[in-house]
Tab-separated table of C-alpha atoms and ligand atoms in Angstrom:
chain	number	residue	atom	x	y	z
E	1	MET	CA	0.000	0.000	0.000
E	2	PRO	CA	2.721	2.552	0.815
E	3	THR	CA	4.034	2.186	-2.740
E	4	LEU	CA	0.648	3.074	-4.159
E	5	ARG	CA	0.362	6.080	-1.928
E	6	VAL	CA	3.786	7.347	-2.949
E	7	SER	CA	3.145	6.959	-6.643
E	8	ARG	CA	-0.188	8.751	-6.343
E	9	PHE	CA	1.481	11.751	-4.768
E	10	CYS	CA	4.228	11.707	-7.353
E	11	PHE	CA	1.659	11.950	-10.100
E	12	ALA	CA	-0.361	14.741	-8.542
E	13	PRO	CA	1.889	17.611	-9.745
E	14	LEU	CA	2.085	16.014	-13.171
E	15	LEU	CA	-1.707	15.938	-13.400
E	16	VAL	CA	-1.875	19.603	-12.460
E	17	MET	CA	0.625	20.404	-15.220
E	18	LEU	CA	-1.295	18.334	-17.736
E	19	SER	CA	-4.606	20.001	-16.954
E	20	ALA	CA	-2.937	23.406	-17.304
E	21	ALA	CA	-1.574	22.369	-20.691
E	22	CYS	CA	-5.066	21.266	-21.767
E	23	PHE	CA	-6.608	24.606	-20.825
E	24	ALA	CA	-7.714	25.429	-24.341
E	25	GLN	CA	-9.722	22.255	-24.824
E	26	ALA	CA	-13.343	21.207	-25.015
E	27	PRO	CA	-14.823	19.663	-21.875
E	28	VAL	CA	-15.874	16.023	-21.779
E	29	PRO	CA	-19.652	15.487	-21.836
E	30	GLU	CA	-21.474	14.134	-18.818
E	31	PRO	CA	-22.130	10.385	-18.761
E	32	VAL	CA	-25.763	9.558	-19.404
E	33	THR	CA	-27.739	9.392	-16.167
E	34	ASP	CA	-31.269	10.325	-17.205
E	35	GLN	CA	-33.377	11.434	-20.145
E	36	GLU	CA	-32.003	14.960	-20.171
E	37	THR	CA	-28.363	13.887	-20.322
E	38	GLU	CA	-29.270	11.175	-22.832
E	39	LEU	CA	-30.788	13.769	-25.131
E	40	GLY	CA	-27.848	16.093	-24.534
E	41	GLN	CA	-25.397	13.302	-25.366
E	42	ALA	CA	-27.276	12.418	-28.524
E	43	VAL	CA	-27.064	16.033	-29.738
E	44	TYR	CA	-23.362	16.064	-28.831
E	45	LYS	CA	-22.725	12.929	-30.871
E	46	GLN	CA	-24.708	14.318	-33.773
E	47	LEU	CA	-22.652	17.526	-33.799
E	48	ARG	CA	-19.451	15.520	-33.401
E	49	ASP	CA	-20.370	13.293	-36.326
E	50	LYS	CA	-20.888	16.412	-38.429
E	51	VAL	CA	-17.369	17.486	-37.285
E	52	GLU	CA	-18.676	20.766	-35.889
E	53	ILE	CA	-17.345	20.513	-32.332
E	54	ILE	CA	-14.030	22.261	-31.764
E	55	ASP	CA	-11.889	20.040	-29.579
E	56	SER	CA	-9.047	22.417	-29.016
E	57	SER	CA	-8.407	26.058	-29.803
E	58	PRO	CA	-7.014	29.173	-28.108
E	59	LEU	CA	-10.599	30.476	-28.440
E	60	TYR	CA	-11.437	28.366	-25.373
E	61	ASP	CA	-9.088	30.600	-23.358
E	62	SER	CA	-11.350	33.567	-24.149
E	63	LEU	CA	-14.570	31.658	-23.519
E	64	LYS	CA	-13.620	29.808	-20.350
E	65	PRO	CA	-13.376	32.655	-17.792
E	66	ILE	CA	-16.839	33.912	-18.793
E	67	ALA	CA	-18.331	30.393	-18.843
E	68	ASP	CA	-16.795	29.624	-15.433
E	69	ALA	CA	-18.153	32.804	-13.825
E	70	ILE	CA	-21.646	32.123	-15.195
E	71	THR	CA	-21.497	28.485	-14.090
E	72	ARG	CA	-20.581	29.490	-10.529
E	73	VAL	CA	-23.815	31.476	-10.291
E	74	ALA	CA	-26.148	29.295	-12.382
E	75	GLN	CA	-25.104	25.788	-11.385
E	76	SER	CA	-27.196	25.640	-8.199
E	77	ARG	CA	-30.314	26.038	-10.374
E	78	TYR	CA	-29.708	22.968	-12.541
E	79	PRO	CA	-28.821	19.399	-11.503
E	80	HIS	CA	-26.350	18.608	-14.309
E	81	PRO	CA	-23.017	20.385	-14.817
E	82	PHE	CA	-22.969	23.159	-17.392
E	83	LYS	CA	-20.317	22.576	-20.060
E	84	PHE	CA	-19.466	24.999	-22.834
E	85	PHE	CA	-18.389	23.727	-26.242
E	86	LEU	CA	-17.215	25.738	-29.211
E	87	VAL	CA	-18.715	24.702	-32.518
E	88	HIS	CA	-18.041	25.885	-36.035
E	89	GLU	CA	-21.011	27.060	-38.061
E	90	ALA	CA	-21.419	29.799	-40.620
E	91	GLN	CA	-23.809	31.958	-38.615
E	92	PRO	CA	-22.970	33.453	-35.210
E	93	ASN	CA	-25.127	31.605	-32.732
E	94	ALA	CA	-25.358	29.880	-29.390
E	95	PHE	CA	-27.695	27.130	-28.242
E	96	ALA	CA	-28.160	24.969	-25.187
E	97	THR	CA	-29.449	21.429	-24.925
E	98	PRO	CA	-30.983	19.476	-22.053
E	99	GLY	CA	-28.272	17.943	-19.875
E	100	GLY	CA	-26.228	21.140	-19.414
E	101	ASN	CA	-24.257	21.422	-22.658
E	102	VAL	CA	-24.057	24.921	-24.124
E	103	TYR	CA	-22.779	25.322	-27.686
E	104	VAL	CA	-21.157	28.568	-28.744
E	105	VAL	CA	-20.513	29.092	-32.449
E	106	ASP	CA	-16.973	30.367	-32.998
E	107	SER	CA	-18.176	33.234	-35.186
E	108	LEU	CA	-20.202	34.612	-32.258
E	109	LEU	CA	-16.844	35.364	-30.626
E	110	TYR	CA	-15.994	37.472	-33.687
E	111	PHE	CA	-19.421	39.137	-33.816
E	112	VAL	CA	-19.729	40.443	-30.252
E	113	LYS	CA	-18.124	43.778	-29.491
E	114	ASN	CA	-17.759	43.364	-25.766
E	115	THR	CA	-17.594	40.814	-22.965
E	116	GLU	CA	-21.025	41.851	-21.696
E	117	GLN	CA	-22.702	40.922	-25.000
E	118	LEU	CA	-21.103	37.485	-25.007
E	119	ALA	CA	-21.864	36.922	-21.320
E	120	GLY	CA	-25.476	38.045	-21.901
E	121	THR	CA	-25.888	35.498	-24.689
E	122	LEU	CA	-24.444	32.678	-22.567
E	123	CYS	CA	-26.580	33.645	-19.543
E	124	HIS	CA	-29.633	33.585	-21.827
E	125	GLU	CA	-28.799	30.094	-23.134
E	126	VAL	CA	-28.103	28.687	-19.667
E	127	SER	CA	-31.512	30.030	-18.623
E	128	HIS	CA	-33.252	28.053	-21.390
E	129	THR	CA	-31.713	24.931	-19.833
E	130	ILE	CA	-32.733	25.940	-16.290
E	131	HIS	CA	-36.302	26.549	-17.554
E	132	ARG	CA	-36.182	23.221	-19.421
E	133	ASP	CA	-37.317	24.973	-22.594
E	134	GLY	CA	-35.635	22.369	-24.810
E	135	ILE	CA	-37.629	19.560	-23.242
E	136	ALA	CA	-40.838	21.624	-23.521
E	137	LEU	CA	-40.054	22.322	-27.174
E	138	MET	CA	-39.803	18.628	-27.915
E	139	GLU	CA	-42.975	17.792	-25.986
E	140	LYS	CA	-44.951	20.477	-27.803
E	141	GLU	CA	-44.581	18.682	-31.073
E	142	LYS	CA	-44.748	15.249	-29.635
E	143	LYS	CA	-47.345	13.926	-32.034
E	144	ILE	CA	-45.358	14.750	-35.141
E	145	GLU	CA	-42.239	13.578	-33.438
E	146	GLU	CA	-43.783	10.280	-32.331
E	147	ARG	CA	-44.577	9.505	-35.961
E	148	GLU	CA	-41.056	10.420	-37.047
E	149	VAL	CA	-39.532	8.439	-34.215
E	150	ALA	CA	-41.676	5.399	-34.906
E	151	ALA	CA	-40.710	5.469	-38.578
E	152	ALA	CA	-37.037	6.102	-37.908
E	153	ILE	CA	-36.608	3.483	-35.201
E	154	LEU	CA	-37.539	0.868	-37.762
E	155	LEU	CA	-34.463	1.961	-39.666
E	156	GLY	CA	-32.140	1.397	-36.731
E	157	PRO	CA	-31.139	4.572	-34.874
E	158	THR	CA	-32.060	4.971	-31.232
E	159	ARG	CA	-34.964	7.099	-30.155
E	160	ALA	CA	-32.645	9.624	-28.477
E	161	HIS	CA	-30.654	9.892	-31.697
E	162	ILE	CA	-33.755	10.768	-33.722
E	163	ILE	CA	-35.020	13.250	-31.154
E	164	ALA	CA	-31.565	14.825	-31.087
E	165	ILE	CA	-31.675	15.444	-34.830
E	166	ALA	CA	-35.128	17.021	-34.483
E	167	LEU	CA	-33.952	19.128	-31.543
E	168	ILE	CA	-30.898	20.436	-33.400
E	169	GLY	CA	-33.215	21.496	-36.213
E	170	LYS	CA	-35.556	23.279	-33.822
E	171	LEU	CA	-32.742	25.022	-31.978
E	172	HIS	CA	-31.605	26.434	-35.308
E	173	GLN	CA	-34.958	27.859	-36.364
E	174	LEU	CA	-36.261	30.068	-33.572
E	175	GLY	CA	-38.189	27.229	-31.999
E	176	TYR	CA	-38.927	28.943	-28.688
E	177	SER	CA	-41.936	31.146	-28.061
E	178	ARG	CA	-41.368	34.841	-27.496
E	179	ASP	CA	-42.517	34.342	-23.932
E	180	ALA	CA	-39.853	31.678	-23.376
E	181	GLU	CA	-37.263	34.003	-24.946
E	182	SER	CA	-38.200	36.898	-22.676
E	183	LYS	CA	-38.153	34.680	-19.605
E	184	ALA	CA	-34.682	33.422	-20.573
E	185	ASP	CA	-33.602	37.075	-21.002
E	186	VAL	CA	-34.841	37.950	-17.502
E	187	THR	CA	-33.356	34.919	-15.722
E	188	GLY	CA	-30.188	35.403	-17.781
E	189	SER	CA	-29.912	39.022	-16.608
E	190	ASP	CA	-30.147	37.870	-12.974
E	191	ILE	CA	-27.401	35.305	-13.594
E	192	CYS	CA	-25.168	37.777	-15.421
E	193	ALA	CA	-25.625	40.369	-12.663
E	194	GLY	CA	-24.736	37.702	-10.077
E	195	ALA	CA	-21.647	36.765	-12.077
E	196	GLY	CA	-20.554	40.402	-12.184
E	197	TYR	CA	-21.259	40.991	-15.879
E	198	ASN	CA	-23.242	44.093	-16.764
E	199	PRO	CA	-26.647	42.677	-17.816
E	200	TRP	CA	-27.099	45.534	-20.262
E	201	GLY	CA	-24.961	43.389	-22.594
E	202	LEU	CA	-28.031	41.705	-24.076
E	203	PRO	CA	-29.937	44.956	-24.829
E	204	TRP	CA	-26.716	46.306	-26.375
E	205	LEU	CA	-26.518	43.210	-28.552
E	206	PHE	CA	-30.147	43.641	-29.690
E	207	GLN	CA	-29.399	47.265	-30.530
E	208	ASP	CA	-26.379	46.263	-32.594
E	209	PHE	CA	-28.612	43.958	-34.631
E	210	GLN	CA	-30.396	46.970	-36.057
E	211	ASN	CA	-27.210	47.970	-37.874
E	212	ALA	CA	-25.933	44.501	-38.711
E	213	ASP	CA	-26.035	42.574	-41.935
E	214	ILE	CA	-29.000	40.226	-41.460
E	215	SER	CA	-26.909	37.148	-42.280
E	216	GLN	CA	-24.554	38.054	-39.446
E	217	ILE	CA	-27.208	38.227	-36.736
E	218	PRO	CA	-27.124	35.386	-34.222
E	219	GLN	CA	-30.156	33.395	-35.209
E	220	LEU	CA	-31.533	32.591	-31.774
E	221	LEU	CA	-31.550	36.272	-30.912
E	222	SER	CA	-32.809	37.606	-34.205
E	223	ASP	CA	-36.538	37.437	-33.615
E	224	HIS	CA	-36.758	40.933	-35.007
E	225	PRO	CA	-40.182	42.414	-34.320
E	226	ALA	CA	-39.905	41.074	-30.774
E	227	ASN	CA	-36.482	42.508	-29.994
E	228	GLY	CA	-37.991	45.851	-28.945
E	229	THR	CA	-40.341	44.046	-26.567
E	230	ARG	CA	-37.495	41.996	-25.193
E	231	ILE	CA	-35.471	45.146	-24.496
E	232	GLN	CA	-38.497	46.733	-22.781
E	233	THR	CA	-39.071	43.634	-20.654
E	234	LEU	CA	-35.447	43.705	-19.547
E	235	GLU	CA	-35.518	47.446	-18.832
E	236	LYS	CA	-38.604	46.993	-16.675
E	237	HIS	CA	-36.934	44.113	-14.825
E	238	PHE	CA	-33.875	46.309	-14.188
E	239	GLN	CA	-36.057	49.184	-12.926
E	240	ASP	CA	-38.150	46.908	-10.703
E	241	ASN	CA	-35.053	45.452	-9.031
E	242	PRO	CA	-32.781	48.432	-8.357
E	243	SER	CA	-30.859	46.668	-5.592
E	244	THR	CA	-29.494	44.257	-8.198
E	245	PHE	CA	-29.336	46.371	-11.326
E	246	SER	CA	-28.953	50.081	-10.511
E	247	LYS	CA	-25.197	49.696	-10.086
E	248	PHE	CA	-24.785	48.751	-13.755
E	249	ASP	CA	-24.139	51.434	-16.368
E	250	HIS	CA	-26.563	51.360	-19.309
E	251	ASP	CA	-24.096	53.179	-21.556
E	252	PRO	CA	-22.346	50.789	-23.989
E	253	LYS	CA	-19.287	53.046	-23.757
E	254	SER	CA	-18.699	51.498	-20.327
E	255	ALA	CA	-18.388	48.009	-21.853
E	256	THR	CA	-15.279	45.832	-21.754
E	257	PRO	CA	-14.077	45.391	-25.350
E	258	PHE	CA	-13.863	41.765	-26.456
E	259	SER	CA	-11.843	40.540	-29.380
E	260	VAL	CA	-10.215	37.299	-30.403
E	261	SER	CA	-7.679	36.559	-33.099
E	262	LYS	CA	-9.491	36.066	-36.405
E	263	ASP	CA	-7.151	33.305	-37.462
E	264	ALA	CA	-7.222	31.303	-34.247
E	265	PRO	CA	-6.287	27.692	-35.048
E	266	VAL	CA	-8.957	25.086	-34.331
E	267	ILE	CA	-8.796	21.296	-34.125
E	268	PHE	CA	-12.094	19.506	-34.586
E	269	LEU	CA	-13.344	16.689	-32.414
E	270	ARG	CA	-13.716	13.392	-34.208
E	271	ALA	CA	-15.427	10.249	-33.055
E	272	GLU	CA	-12.183	8.479	-32.239
E	273	THR	CA	-10.596	11.326	-30.232
E	274	LYS	CA	-12.900	11.832	-27.232
E	275	GLY	CA	-16.249	10.700	-25.925
E	276	GLY	CA	-16.465	8.572	-29.023
E	277	LYS	CA	-18.571	5.646	-28.006
X	1	ZN	ZN1	-33.315	31.982	-26.656
């Protein structure tokens, strides 16, 4: 036994060094423990099979401090660990799935002008998970889905796999109701405020949409006629809760500029590299 104990202590510093060296890497998904993580895993595998998940990139160094701060505040409100993955898609976007995984499209990091806008988007996505909006979205269209699932299962894939494909589609086409979006904005602003990020970041992002090329607007946040309402809902929430929000400056000039190298190298996750079962 003493030998074992010695070798364990010898390895401890090495492990610390290794984890520091792996700082710019994607997290490992949670093992499946229930329906939510099963669905989350199925989406993860689907994205991995499409070679969209970025396994390693210096971009993670920019994302991680913000994701960690948000997780510290939000984690007590959801039973599975939040994990943030970078994915590569043409349009700036972010989406969250049941089970705690949050996907951030790399081009969103190029689109946002400041840390508060990025934090606001991540707080919003985490809130969809806390509210279980993804699960509700799938249940809403259960009848159609049941037919699709029944037909597809005959062809071989698992039920979770089929639902995952449907969910990815929905998450990419403004599947949530405006009410669900506004609620995610409000909860997200509470989380961002708790994490120390100015919750005006999201209204600033909506305002920037007005001037942006439509193809560059993050899809989940581009519900245009409703953006004004969403800003008003947030402003009212800020006014109604001055003890939380009055300390934050509404002027975008007070924002913390955010920029990442445009030519950051990325290595994509492939089935054989990690979590590939
Ligand atoms: Zn949303």
